[in-house]
Amino acid sequence: MKNLLVYYDPDFTTTLEDIPIPEYGPDELLIQVIAAGSNPKDWKHPLPQFFNVKVNQGDDVAGVVSAVGSSVKNFKKGDRVAGMHVMDTPRGTYAEYTVCPQQSVFHIPESMSYEEAATIPLAMFTAAVGLYRNLRLPLPFERSDREIGTTKVPLIINGASSAVGAFALKLAKLNPSIGPIIATAGSGADFVRASGGADAIVDYKSPTIIGDLRKALGDKKLYHAFDASNSVQSVTYLTSVLDPTGRYTCTTSIADGLYGDGEQSRLLKNWGGWAEQIWVGSIHEEKLAGGKWFGGVMSRLMEYLLEEGLFTGHPYEIVQDGLDGVEAALIKLRDRKSGNEKFVTRIADTEGIDTE
């Protein structure tokens, strides 16, 4: 089968190779990839200063189950599914076949295209880990421990036009005990507004953003901030409105670590609250308490939300020439030329792949 390696040597590059169809373990599914979604980590993780790996970096898949491991439950050959591959390991989704653990795979309804489904997995799981494990906000069917009577729990989602930010907004809006939900956005404000999930939208480029956020909060205290962009600027204005006993979570790592000597770390330490980076890979890890369980619960919940029409994918752009076009798409992601859309690759568009 065709398999795409993503790496630096010394510059960013990709290589399309022919390898055997991958083997799968007892808790894994072999999936024929119809569509693969791209994420910023796909160009970041191969960097020498990150993980410096030479593997198939694709993690988002939508396709058809080809085979299941001996311990897999609730899936069978022929099922339409979407899922998340284990990051930075072989058998990724930029290929004709991929392998995913069962806890990060979910069925998709017949009404949903494979292309739309491929935009969901990694960004959705990232949003879920941030909201529910890190910020400890209530799941859609739970009530908040801060909710008393009609009092709601405010939430700020910074960078709400990104895929992760948009999915965090969609998930948070499902729970009536969370609100007001205040979204920050720049050029993507119209997209956020059209999604209808935010109670208020604030321009993060505004010189009065701290005052704008406080105005949107009214007389409510803020205990939860979800940062989908993570910069010195965002940490500055978010910690300016967060209660010192609150919780902050971000999608990308603080350059020197949360306890280093850089500006972001200094701001977070001076604020004094609880801060943690989102590690979406936790849904595949045994060592983190409840990690795999959390992934399985979110997958089952996602099946219900998709079937009921309560959750949808992200806007996307089809990558030209299938796997041969992934390198150019990832360079666009790196150079911030993708707008608010996710890149989705149709494997059948790759030259030399027989889809019969």
mmCIF file of C-alpha atoms in Angstrom:
data_model
loop_
_atom_site.group_PDB
_atom_site.id
_atom_site.type_symbol
_atom_site.label_atom_id
_atom_site.label_comp_id
_atom_site.label_asym_id
_atom_site.label_seq_id
_atom_site.Cartn_x
_atom_site.Cartn_y
_atom_site.Cartn_z
ATOM 1 C CA MET A 1 0.000 0.000 0.000
ATOM 2 C CA LYS A 2 0.986 3.674 -0.337
ATOM 3 C CA ASN A 3 2.254 5.333 2.854
ATOM 4 C CA LEU A 4 3.458 8.929 3.288
ATOM 5 C CA LEU A 5 6.431 9.758 5.527
ATOM 6 C CA VAL A 6 6.695 13.304 6.919
ATOM 7 C CA TYR A 7 10.075 14.582 8.133
ATOM 8 C CA TYR A 8 12.882 17.177 7.962
ATOM 9 C CA ASP A 9 16.094 16.377 6.029
ATOM 10 C CA PRO A 10 17.119 19.123 6.738
ATOM 11 C CA ASP A 11 14.089 20.977 5.317
ATOM 12 C CA PHE A 12 10.472 19.898 5.539
ATOM 13 C CA THR A 13 9.676 17.112 3.068
ATOM 14 C CA THR A 14 7.528 14.035 2.455
ATOM 15 C CA THR A 15 8.181 10.689 0.781
ATOM 16 C CA LEU A 16 5.531 8.367 -0.626
ATOM 17 C CA GLU A 17 6.563 4.732 -0.194
ATOM 18 C CA ASP A 18 5.142 1.259 -0.786
ATOM 19 C CA ILE A 19 4.811 -0.911 2.329
ATOM 20 C CA PRO A 20 2.718 -3.923 3.404
ATOM 21 C CA ILE A 21 -0.742 -3.362 4.866
ATOM 22 C CA PRO A 22 -0.087 -2.854 8.603
ATOM 23 C CA GLU A 23 -0.738 -5.466 11.254
ATOM 24 C CA TYR A 24 -3.113 -4.689 14.124
ATOM 25 C CA GLY A 25 -3.373 -5.758 17.745
ATOM 26 C CA PRO A 26 -6.242 -7.266 19.749
ATOM 27 C CA ASP A 27 -7.603 -3.839 20.799
ATOM 28 C CA GLU A 28 -7.134 -2.186 17.404
ATOM 29 C CA LEU A 29 -9.011 -1.702 14.149
ATOM 30 C CA LEU A 30 -7.575 -1.847 10.642
ATOM 31 C CA ILE A 31 -9.303 0.922 8.692
ATOM 32 C CA GLN A 32 -9.307 1.543 4.951
ATOM 33 C CA VAL A 33 -8.692 5.276 4.726
ATOM 34 C CA ILE A 34 -11.150 7.169 2.557
ATOM 35 C CA ALA A 35 -10.262 10.636 3.859
ATOM 36 C CA ALA A 36 -7.478 11.905 6.121
ATOM 37 C CA GLY A 37 -7.506 15.217 7.981
ATOM 38 C CA SER A 38 -4.429 17.373 8.586
ATOM 39 C CA ASN A 39 -3.465 19.125 11.818
ATOM 40 C CA PRO A 40 -0.752 21.668 12.749
ATOM 41 C CA LYS A 41 1.099 18.983 14.714
ATOM 42 C CA ASP A 42 1.715 17.130 11.445
ATOM 43 C CA TRP A 43 4.402 19.645 10.475
ATOM 44 C CA LYS A 44 5.459 20.562 14.025
ATOM 45 C CA HIS A 45 6.194 17.149 15.538
ATOM 46 C CA PRO A 46 8.861 16.120 12.979
ATOM 47 C CA LEU A 47 10.874 19.262 13.841
ATOM 48 C CA PRO A 48 14.292 18.510 15.391
ATOM 49 C CA GLN A 49 13.389 20.606 18.444
ATOM 50 C CA PHE A 50 10.161 18.632 18.938
ATOM 51 C CA PHE A 51 10.055 14.855 18.442
ATOM 52 C CA ASN A 52 12.375 14.654 15.407
ATOM 53 C CA VAL A 53 10.579 11.603 14.021
ATOM 54 C CA LYS A 54 10.261 10.254 10.481
ATOM 55 C CA VAL A 55 6.850 8.605 10.386
ATOM 56 C CA ASN A 56 3.444 8.944 8.774
ATOM 57 C CA GLN A 57 2.140 11.954 10.749
ATOM 58 C CA GLY A 58 -1.527 11.601 9.761
ATOM 59 C CA ASP A 59 -3.819 11.039 12.757
ATOM 60 C CA ASP A 60 -7.350 11.892 11.540
ATOM 61 C CA VAL A 61 -9.125 9.179 9.582
ATOM 62 C CA ALA A 62 -12.551 8.561 8.137
ATOM 63 C CA GLY A 63 -13.091 5.306 6.334
ATOM 64 C CA VAL A 64 -14.325 1.736 6.414
ATOM 65 C CA VAL A 65 -13.389 -0.945 8.928
ATOM 66 C CA SER A 66 -11.364 -3.619 7.143
ATOM 67 C CA ALA A 67 -10.669 -5.885 10.147
ATOM 68 C CA VAL A 68 -10.921 -5.840 13.942
ATOM 69 C CA GLY A 69 -8.739 -7.239 16.713
ATOM 70 C CA SER A 70 -9.847 -10.141 18.885
ATOM 71 C CA SER A 71 -10.780 -7.891 21.841
ATOM 72 C CA VAL A 72 -12.584 -5.191 19.867
ATOM 73 C CA LYS A 73 -16.232 -4.645 20.762
ATOM 74 C CA ASN A 74 -19.010 -2.796 18.924
ATOM 75 C CA PHE A 75 -17.214 -2.664 15.549
ATOM 76 C CA LYS A 76 -17.255 -4.993 12.555
ATOM 77 C CA LYS A 77 -15.906 -5.156 9.038
ATOM 78 C CA GLY A 78 -17.678 -2.696 6.753
ATOM 79 C CA ASP A 79 -18.605 -0.136 9.428
ATOM 80 C CA ARG A 80 -18.319 3.549 8.498
ATOM 81 C CA VAL A 81 -16.077 5.136 11.124
ATOM 82 C CA ALA A 82 -13.825 8.031 12.031
ATOM 83 C CA GLY A 83 -10.980 7.872 14.500
ATOM 84 C CA MET A 84 -7.668 9.115 15.833
ATOM 85 C CA HIS A 85 -4.404 7.275 15.265
ATOM 86 C CA VAL A 86 -1.721 7.165 17.994
ATOM 87 C CA MET A 87 0.444 10.227 17.402
ATOM 88 C CA ASP A 88 4.077 9.955 16.278
ATOM 89 C CA THR A 89 3.909 6.213 15.646
ATOM 90 C CA PRO A 90 3.881 4.217 12.383
ATOM 91 C CA ARG A 91 0.654 3.172 10.634
ATOM 92 C CA GLY A 92 -0.674 6.750 10.325
ATOM 93 C CA THR A 93 -3.590 7.982 8.240
ATOM 94 C CA TYR A 94 -1.711 9.401 5.231
ATOM 95 C CA ALA A 95 -1.976 5.945 3.701
ATOM 96 C CA GLU A 96 -4.380 3.477 2.146
ATOM 97 C CA TYR A 97 -4.829 1.720 5.501
ATOM 98 C CA THR A 98 -4.309 2.825 9.079
ATOM 99 C CA VAL A 99 -4.598 1.314 12.559
ATOM 100 C CA CYS A 100 -6.441 2.940 15.477
ATOM 101 C CA PRO A 101 -7.143 1.809 19.066
ATOM 102 C CA GLN A 102 -10.812 1.053 19.575
ATOM 103 C CA GLN A 103 -11.300 3.748 22.251
ATOM 104 C CA SER A 104 -10.568 6.536 19.763
ATOM 105 C CA VAL A 105 -12.861 5.286 16.977
ATOM 106 C CA PHE A 106 -16.537 6.152 16.552
ATOM 107 C CA HIS A 107 -19.243 5.305 14.040
ATOM 108 C CA ILE A 108 -20.397 8.038 11.679
ATOM 109 C CA PRO A 109 -23.956 8.356 10.346
ATOM 110 C CA GLU A 110 -24.793 7.568 6.726
ATOM 111 C CA SER A 111 -25.736 11.214 6.248
ATOM 112 C CA MET A 112 -22.176 12.409 6.985
ATOM 113 C CA SER A 113 -19.507 12.441 4.293
ATOM 114 C CA TYR A 114 -16.114 10.896 4.943
ATOM 115 C CA GLU A 115 -14.536 14.274 4.206
ATOM 116 C CA GLU A 116 -16.513 16.043 6.932
ATOM 117 C CA ALA A 117 -15.926 13.189 9.378
ATOM 118 C CA ALA A 118 -12.156 13.413 8.816
ATOM 119 C CA THR A 119 -12.136 16.938 10.287
ATOM 120 C CA ILE A 120 -13.389 15.757 13.669
ATOM 121 C CA PRO A 121 -11.247 13.254 15.641
ATOM 122 C CA LEU A 122 -8.029 14.900 16.885
ATOM 123 C CA ALA A 123 -9.496 18.399 17.252
ATOM 124 C CA MET A 124 -12.601 17.061 19.002
ATOM 125 C CA PHE A 125 -10.619 14.914 21.438
ATOM 126 C CA THR A 126 -8.311 17.886 22.105
ATOM 127 C CA ALA A 127 -11.282 20.107 22.886
ATOM 128 C CA ALA A 128 -12.787 17.418 25.111
ATOM 129 C CA VAL A 129 -9.592 16.813 27.107
ATOM 130 C CA GLY A 130 -9.239 20.553 27.619
ATOM 131 C CA LEU A 131 -12.820 21.154 28.699
ATOM 132 C CA TYR A 132 -13.546 18.068 30.762
ATOM 133 C CA ARG A 133 -10.241 16.697 32.081
ATOM 134 C CA ASN A 134 -8.219 19.901 32.440
ATOM 135 C CA LEU A 135 -10.830 22.581 33.150
ATOM 136 C CA ARG A 136 -13.113 20.014 34.813
ATOM 137 C CA LEU A 137 -16.231 21.470 33.279
ATOM 138 C CA PRO A 138 -19.356 19.299 33.217
ATOM 139 C CA LEU A 139 -20.035 16.969 30.305
ATOM 140 C CA PRO A 140 -23.140 17.771 28.217
ATOM 141 C CA PHE A 141 -25.309 15.566 30.446
ATOM 142 C CA GLU A 142 -23.904 16.818 33.789
ATOM 143 C CA ARG A 143 -24.422 19.888 35.960
ATOM 144 C CA SER A 144 -21.590 22.093 37.156
ATOM 145 C CA ASP A 145 -20.458 21.871 40.770
ATOM 146 C CA ARG A 146 -20.448 25.692 40.757
ATOM 147 C CA GLU A 147 -24.005 25.913 39.461
ATOM 148 C CA ILE A 148 -26.495 27.008 42.101
ATOM 149 C CA GLY A 149 -30.067 27.541 41.023
ATOM 150 C CA THR A 150 -29.985 29.493 37.784
ATOM 151 C CA THR A 151 -26.340 30.577 38.137
ATOM 152 C CA LYS A 152 -24.208 29.484 35.197
ATOM 153 C CA VAL A 153 -20.470 28.926 34.841
ATOM 154 C CA PRO A 154 -18.759 31.435 32.508
ATOM 155 C CA LEU A 155 -16.160 30.227 30.011
ATOM 156 C CA ILE A 156 -13.772 32.036 27.681
ATOM 157 C CA ILE A 157 -12.604 30.202 24.551
ATOM 158 C CA ASN A 158 -9.657 31.991 22.996
ATOM 159 C CA GLY A 159 -9.126 31.336 19.281
ATOM 160 C CA ALA A 160 -12.650 30.053 18.695
ATOM 161 C CA SER A 161 -12.380 30.012 14.898
ATOM 162 C CA SER A 162 -9.710 27.280 14.898
ATOM 163 C CA ALA A 163 -10.899 23.685 14.634
ATOM 164 C CA VAL A 164 -10.083 22.977 18.294
ATOM 165 C CA GLY A 165 -11.616 26.251 19.459
ATOM 166 C CA ALA A 166 -14.728 25.742 17.340
ATOM 167 C CA PHE A 167 -15.220 22.202 18.677
ATOM 168 C CA ALA A 168 -14.702 23.413 22.253
ATOM 169 C CA LEU A 169 -17.425 25.968 21.588
ATOM 170 C CA LYS A 170 -19.787 23.332 20.187
ATOM 171 C CA LEU A 171 -19.236 20.960 23.110
ATOM 172 C CA ALA A 172 -19.542 23.663 25.768
ATOM 173 C CA LYS A 173 -22.773 24.990 24.266
ATOM 174 C CA LEU A 174 -24.414 21.577 24.687
ATOM 175 C CA ASN A 175 -24.469 22.063 28.474
ATOM 176 C CA PRO A 176 -26.956 24.742 29.607
ATOM 177 C CA SER A 177 -25.080 25.198 32.889
ATOM 178 C CA ILE A 178 -22.090 26.718 31.047
ATOM 179 C CA GLY A 179 -22.421 30.398 30.218
ATOM 180 C CA PRO A 180 -21.928 33.005 29.189
ATOM 181 C CA ILE A 181 -19.563 31.480 26.650
ATOM 182 C CA ILE A 182 -17.269 34.248 25.465
ATOM 183 C CA ALA A 183 -15.317 33.581 22.275
ATOM 184 C CA THR A 184 -12.322 35.534 21.056
ATOM 185 C CA ALA A 185 -11.513 35.696 17.368
ATOM 186 C CA GLY A 186 -9.824 37.946 14.829
ATOM 187 C CA SER A 187 -10.487 37.537 11.118
ATOM 188 C CA GLY A 188 -12.545 34.429 11.914
ATOM 189 C CA ALA A 189 -15.166 36.364 13.884
ATOM 190 C CA ASP A 190 -17.796 35.990 11.151
ATOM 191 C CA PHE A 191 -17.296 32.219 11.157
ATOM 192 C CA VAL A 192 -17.706 32.095 14.952
ATOM 193 C CA ARG A 193 -20.781 34.303 14.740
ATOM 194 C CA ALA A 194 -22.341 32.071 12.087
ATOM 195 C CA SER A 195 -21.801 28.991 14.258
ATOM 196 C CA GLY A 196 -24.164 30.479 16.828
ATOM 197 C CA GLY A 197 -22.447 28.984 19.861
ATOM 198 C CA ALA A 198 -20.991 32.063 21.536
ATOM 199 C CA ASP A 199 -22.918 34.406 23.815
ATOM 200 C CA ALA A 200 -20.369 37.134 23.072
ATOM 201 C CA ILE A 201 -17.501 37.532 20.600
ATOM 202 C CA VAL A 202 -14.492 39.688 21.446
ATOM 203 C CA ASP A 203 -11.787 40.800 19.016
ATOM 204 C CA TYR A 204 -8.493 39.528 20.436
ATOM 205 C CA LYS A 205 -6.642 42.202 18.453
ATOM 206 C CA SER A 206 -8.481 45.016 20.234
ATOM 207 C CA PRO A 207 -6.300 47.265 22.436
ATOM 208 C CA THR A 208 -9.166 47.229 24.951
ATOM 209 C CA ILE A 209 -9.568 43.447 25.030
ATOM 210 C CA ILE A 210 -9.248 43.141 28.829
ATOM 211 C CA GLY A 211 -12.035 45.663 29.322
ATOM 212 C CA ASP A 212 -14.070 44.016 26.552
ATOM 213 C CA LEU A 213 -13.800 40.625 28.258
ATOM 214 C CA ARG A 214 -14.790 42.083 31.619
ATOM 215 C CA LYS A 215 -17.781 43.784 30.020
ATOM 216 C CA ALA A 216 -18.886 40.480 28.463
ATOM 217 C CA LEU A 217 -18.552 38.749 31.853
ATOM 218 C CA GLY A 218 -20.658 41.369 33.601
ATOM 219 C CA ASP A 219 -20.664 40.765 37.348
ATOM 220 C CA LYS A 220 -19.650 37.101 37.026
ATOM 221 C CA LYS A 221 -16.299 35.720 38.137
ATOM 222 C CA LEU A 222 -14.332 33.711 35.590
ATOM 223 C CA TYR A 223 -12.868 30.374 36.685
ATOM 224 C CA HIS A 224 -12.278 28.697 33.307
ATOM 225 C CA ALA A 225 -10.284 29.747 30.235
ATOM 226 C CA PHE A 226 -9.599 27.568 27.184
ATOM 227 C CA ASP A 227 -6.713 28.940 25.112
ATOM 228 C CA ALA A 228 -6.652 27.495 21.591
ATOM 229 C CA SER A 229 -3.896 29.826 20.393
ATOM 230 C CA ASN A 230 -1.483 30.293 23.325
ATOM 231 C CA SER A 231 0.746 33.339 23.111
ATOM 232 C CA VAL A 232 2.200 35.871 25.523
ATOM 233 C CA GLN A 233 -0.641 38.170 24.523
ATOM 234 C CA SER A 234 -3.384 35.613 25.173
ATOM 235 C CA VAL A 235 -1.918 34.579 28.529
ATOM 236 C CA THR A 236 -1.731 38.273 29.462
ATOM 237 C CA TYR A 237 -5.378 39.105 28.844
ATOM 238 C CA LEU A 238 -6.793 35.779 30.007
ATOM 239 C CA THR A 239 -4.997 35.830 33.366
ATOM 240 C CA SER A 240 -6.073 39.456 33.778
ATOM 241 C CA VAL A 241 -9.722 38.371 33.951
ATOM 242 C CA LEU A 242 -9.335 34.875 35.461
ATOM 243 C CA ASP A 243 -9.955 34.443 39.177
ATOM 244 C CA PRO A 244 -6.722 33.468 41.027
ATOM 245 C CA THR A 245 -8.405 30.201 42.012
ATOM 246 C CA GLY A 246 -9.405 29.451 38.415
ATOM 247 C CA ARG A 247 -8.137 27.059 35.752
ATOM 248 C CA TYR A 248 -6.333 27.763 32.473
ATOM 249 C CA THR A 249 -5.594 25.259 29.722
ATOM 250 C CA CYS A 250 -3.843 25.657 26.370
ATOM 251 C CA THR A 251 -3.441 23.594 23.213
ATOM 252 C CA THR A 252 0.251 24.194 22.552
ATOM 253 C CA SER A 253 3.181 23.955 24.888
ATOM 254 C CA ILE A 254 4.589 26.925 26.768
ATOM 255 C CA ALA A 255 8.037 27.374 25.158
ATOM 256 C CA ASP A 256 9.978 26.911 28.405
ATOM 257 C CA GLY A 257 7.406 24.750 30.173
ATOM 258 C CA LEU A 258 4.766 25.916 32.612
ATOM 259 C CA TYR A 259 7.403 26.247 35.333
ATOM 260 C CA GLY A 260 10.223 27.784 33.278
ATOM 261 C CA ASP A 261 11.577 31.319 33.195
ATOM 262 C CA GLY A 262 9.903 32.628 30.024
ATOM 263 C CA GLU A 263 7.311 35.376 29.832
ATOM 264 C CA GLN A 264 4.291 33.082 29.547
ATOM 265 C CA SER A 265 5.430 31.030 32.531
ATOM 266 C CA ARG A 266 6.075 34.197 34.533
ATOM 267 C CA LEU A 267 2.579 35.491 33.777
ATOM 268 C CA LEU A 268 0.959 32.207 34.792
ATOM 269 C CA LYS A 269 2.961 31.983 38.033
ATOM 270 C CA ASN A 270 2.116 35.583 38.920
ATOM 271 C CA TRP A 271 -1.549 34.860 38.271
ATOM 272 C CA GLY A 272 -1.371 31.947 40.717
ATOM 273 C CA GLY A 273 -4.114 29.667 39.399
ATOM 274 C CA TRP A 274 -3.982 26.169 37.931
ATOM 275 C CA ALA A 275 -2.557 25.798 34.400
ATOM 276 C CA GLU A 276 -1.964 22.779 32.168
ATOM 277 C CA GLN A 277 -1.278 22.064 28.532
ATOM 278 C CA ILE A 278 -3.769 19.802 26.770
ATOM 279 C CA TRP A 279 -2.221 16.421 25.970
ATOM 280 C CA VAL A 280 -4.671 14.760 23.605
ATOM 281 C CA GLY A 281 -2.418 11.687 23.459
ATOM 282 C CA SER A 282 -3.658 10.881 26.964
ATOM 283 C CA ILE A 283 -6.643 9.079 25.443
ATOM 284 C CA HIS A 284 -4.220 6.394 24.263
ATOM 285 C CA GLU A 285 -2.178 6.075 27.458
ATOM 286 C CA GLU A 286 -2.595 3.524 30.230
ATOM 287 C CA LYS A 287 -0.451 5.427 32.742
ATOM 288 C CA LEU A 288 -2.783 8.422 32.921
ATOM 289 C CA ALA A 289 -5.720 7.656 35.182
ATOM 290 C CA GLY A 290 -8.822 7.144 33.091
ATOM 291 C CA GLY A 291 -7.116 8.227 29.857
ATOM 292 C CA LYS A 292 -8.272 5.323 27.713
ATOM 293 C CA TRP A 293 -11.640 5.287 29.456
ATOM 294 C CA PHE A 294 -12.106 8.963 28.723
ATOM 295 C CA GLY A 295 -11.378 8.365 25.047
ATOM 296 C CA GLY A 296 -13.913 5.551 24.926
ATOM 297 C CA VAL A 297 -16.611 7.598 26.665
ATOM 298 C CA MET A 298 -16.082 10.550 24.314
ATOM 299 C CA SER A 299 -16.226 8.239 21.283
ATOM 300 C CA ARG A 300 -19.561 6.801 22.362
ATOM 301 C CA LEU A 301 -20.878 10.282 23.173
ATOM 302 C CA MET A 302 -19.741 11.526 19.760
ATOM 303 C CA GLU A 303 -21.663 8.732 18.040
ATOM 304 C CA TYR A 304 -24.845 9.900 19.759
ATOM 305 C CA LEU A 305 -24.222 13.596 19.058
ATOM 306 C CA LEU A 306 -23.520 12.953 15.366
ATOM 307 C CA GLU A 307 -26.540 10.695 14.938
ATOM 308 C CA GLU A 308 -28.814 13.274 16.596
ATOM 309 C CA GLY A 309 -27.381 16.147 14.559
ATOM 310 C CA LEU A 310 -26.043 17.873 17.675
ATOM 311 C CA PHE A 311 -22.441 18.008 16.448
ATOM 312 C CA THR A 312 -20.976 18.639 13.006
ATOM 313 C CA GLY A 313 -17.545 18.730 11.434
ATOM 314 C CA HIS A 314 -15.374 21.717 10.563
ATOM 315 C CA PRO A 315 -15.227 23.531 7.206
ATOM 316 C CA TYR A 316 -12.598 21.912 5.007
ATOM 317 C CA GLU A 317 -10.604 22.242 1.803
ATOM 318 C CA ILE A 318 -9.790 19.192 -0.307
ATOM 319 C CA VAL A 319 -6.068 18.651 -0.897
ATOM 320 C CA GLN A 320 -5.290 18.409 -4.597
ATOM 321 C CA ASP A 321 -3.657 15.204 -5.917
ATOM 322 C CA GLY A 322 -4.303 13.097 -2.837
ATOM 323 C CA LEU A 323 -1.240 12.014 -0.865
ATOM 324 C CA ASP A 324 1.000 13.737 -3.423
ATOM 325 C CA GLY A 325 -0.467 17.072 -2.301
ATOM 326 C CA VAL A 326 -0.083 16.659 1.466
ATOM 327 C CA GLU A 327 3.366 18.260 1.600
ATOM 328 C CA ALA A 328 2.065 21.479 0.003
ATOM 329 C CA ALA A 329 -0.951 21.477 2.334
ATOM 330 C CA LEU A 330 1.215 21.109 5.445
ATOM 331 C CA ILE A 331 3.466 23.934 4.262
ATOM 332 C CA LYS A 332 0.347 26.112 3.948
ATOM 333 C CA LEU A 333 -0.567 25.143 7.513
ATOM 334 C CA ARG A 334 2.936 26.032 8.676
ATOM 335 C CA ASP A 335 2.809 29.380 6.882
ATOM 336 C CA ARG A 336 -0.700 30.143 8.231
ATOM 337 C CA LYS A 337 -2.297 30.192 4.779
ATOM 338 C CA SER A 338 -5.146 27.783 5.510
ATOM 339 C CA GLY A 339 -7.711 30.273 6.827
ATOM 340 C CA ASN A 340 -10.295 28.679 9.113
ATOM 341 C CA GLU A 341 -10.592 25.493 7.058
ATOM 342 C CA LYS A 342 -9.032 22.102 7.687
ATOM 343 C CA PHE A 343 -7.186 20.315 4.907
ATOM 344 C CA VAL A 344 -8.677 16.936 4.004
ATOM 345 C CA THR A 345 -7.005 14.423 1.680
ATOM 346 C CA ARG A 346 -8.961 11.902 -0.376
ATOM 347 C CA ILE A 347 -6.713 8.880 -0.688
ATOM 348 C CA ALA A 348 -8.341 7.850 -3.978
ATOM 349 C CA ASP A 349 -7.099 11.105 -5.565
ATOM 350 C CA THR A 350 -3.509 9.825 -5.317
ATOM 351 C CA GLU A 351 -1.910 8.823 -8.610
ATOM 352 C CA GLY A 352 -1.285 5.098 -8.811
ATOM 353 C CA ILE A 353 -3.841 4.025 -6.208
ATOM 354 C CA ASP A 354 -6.386 1.533 -7.503
ATOM 355 C CA THR A 355 -9.729 2.079 -5.774
ATOM 356 C CA GLU A 356 -11.471 -0.888 -7.362
#
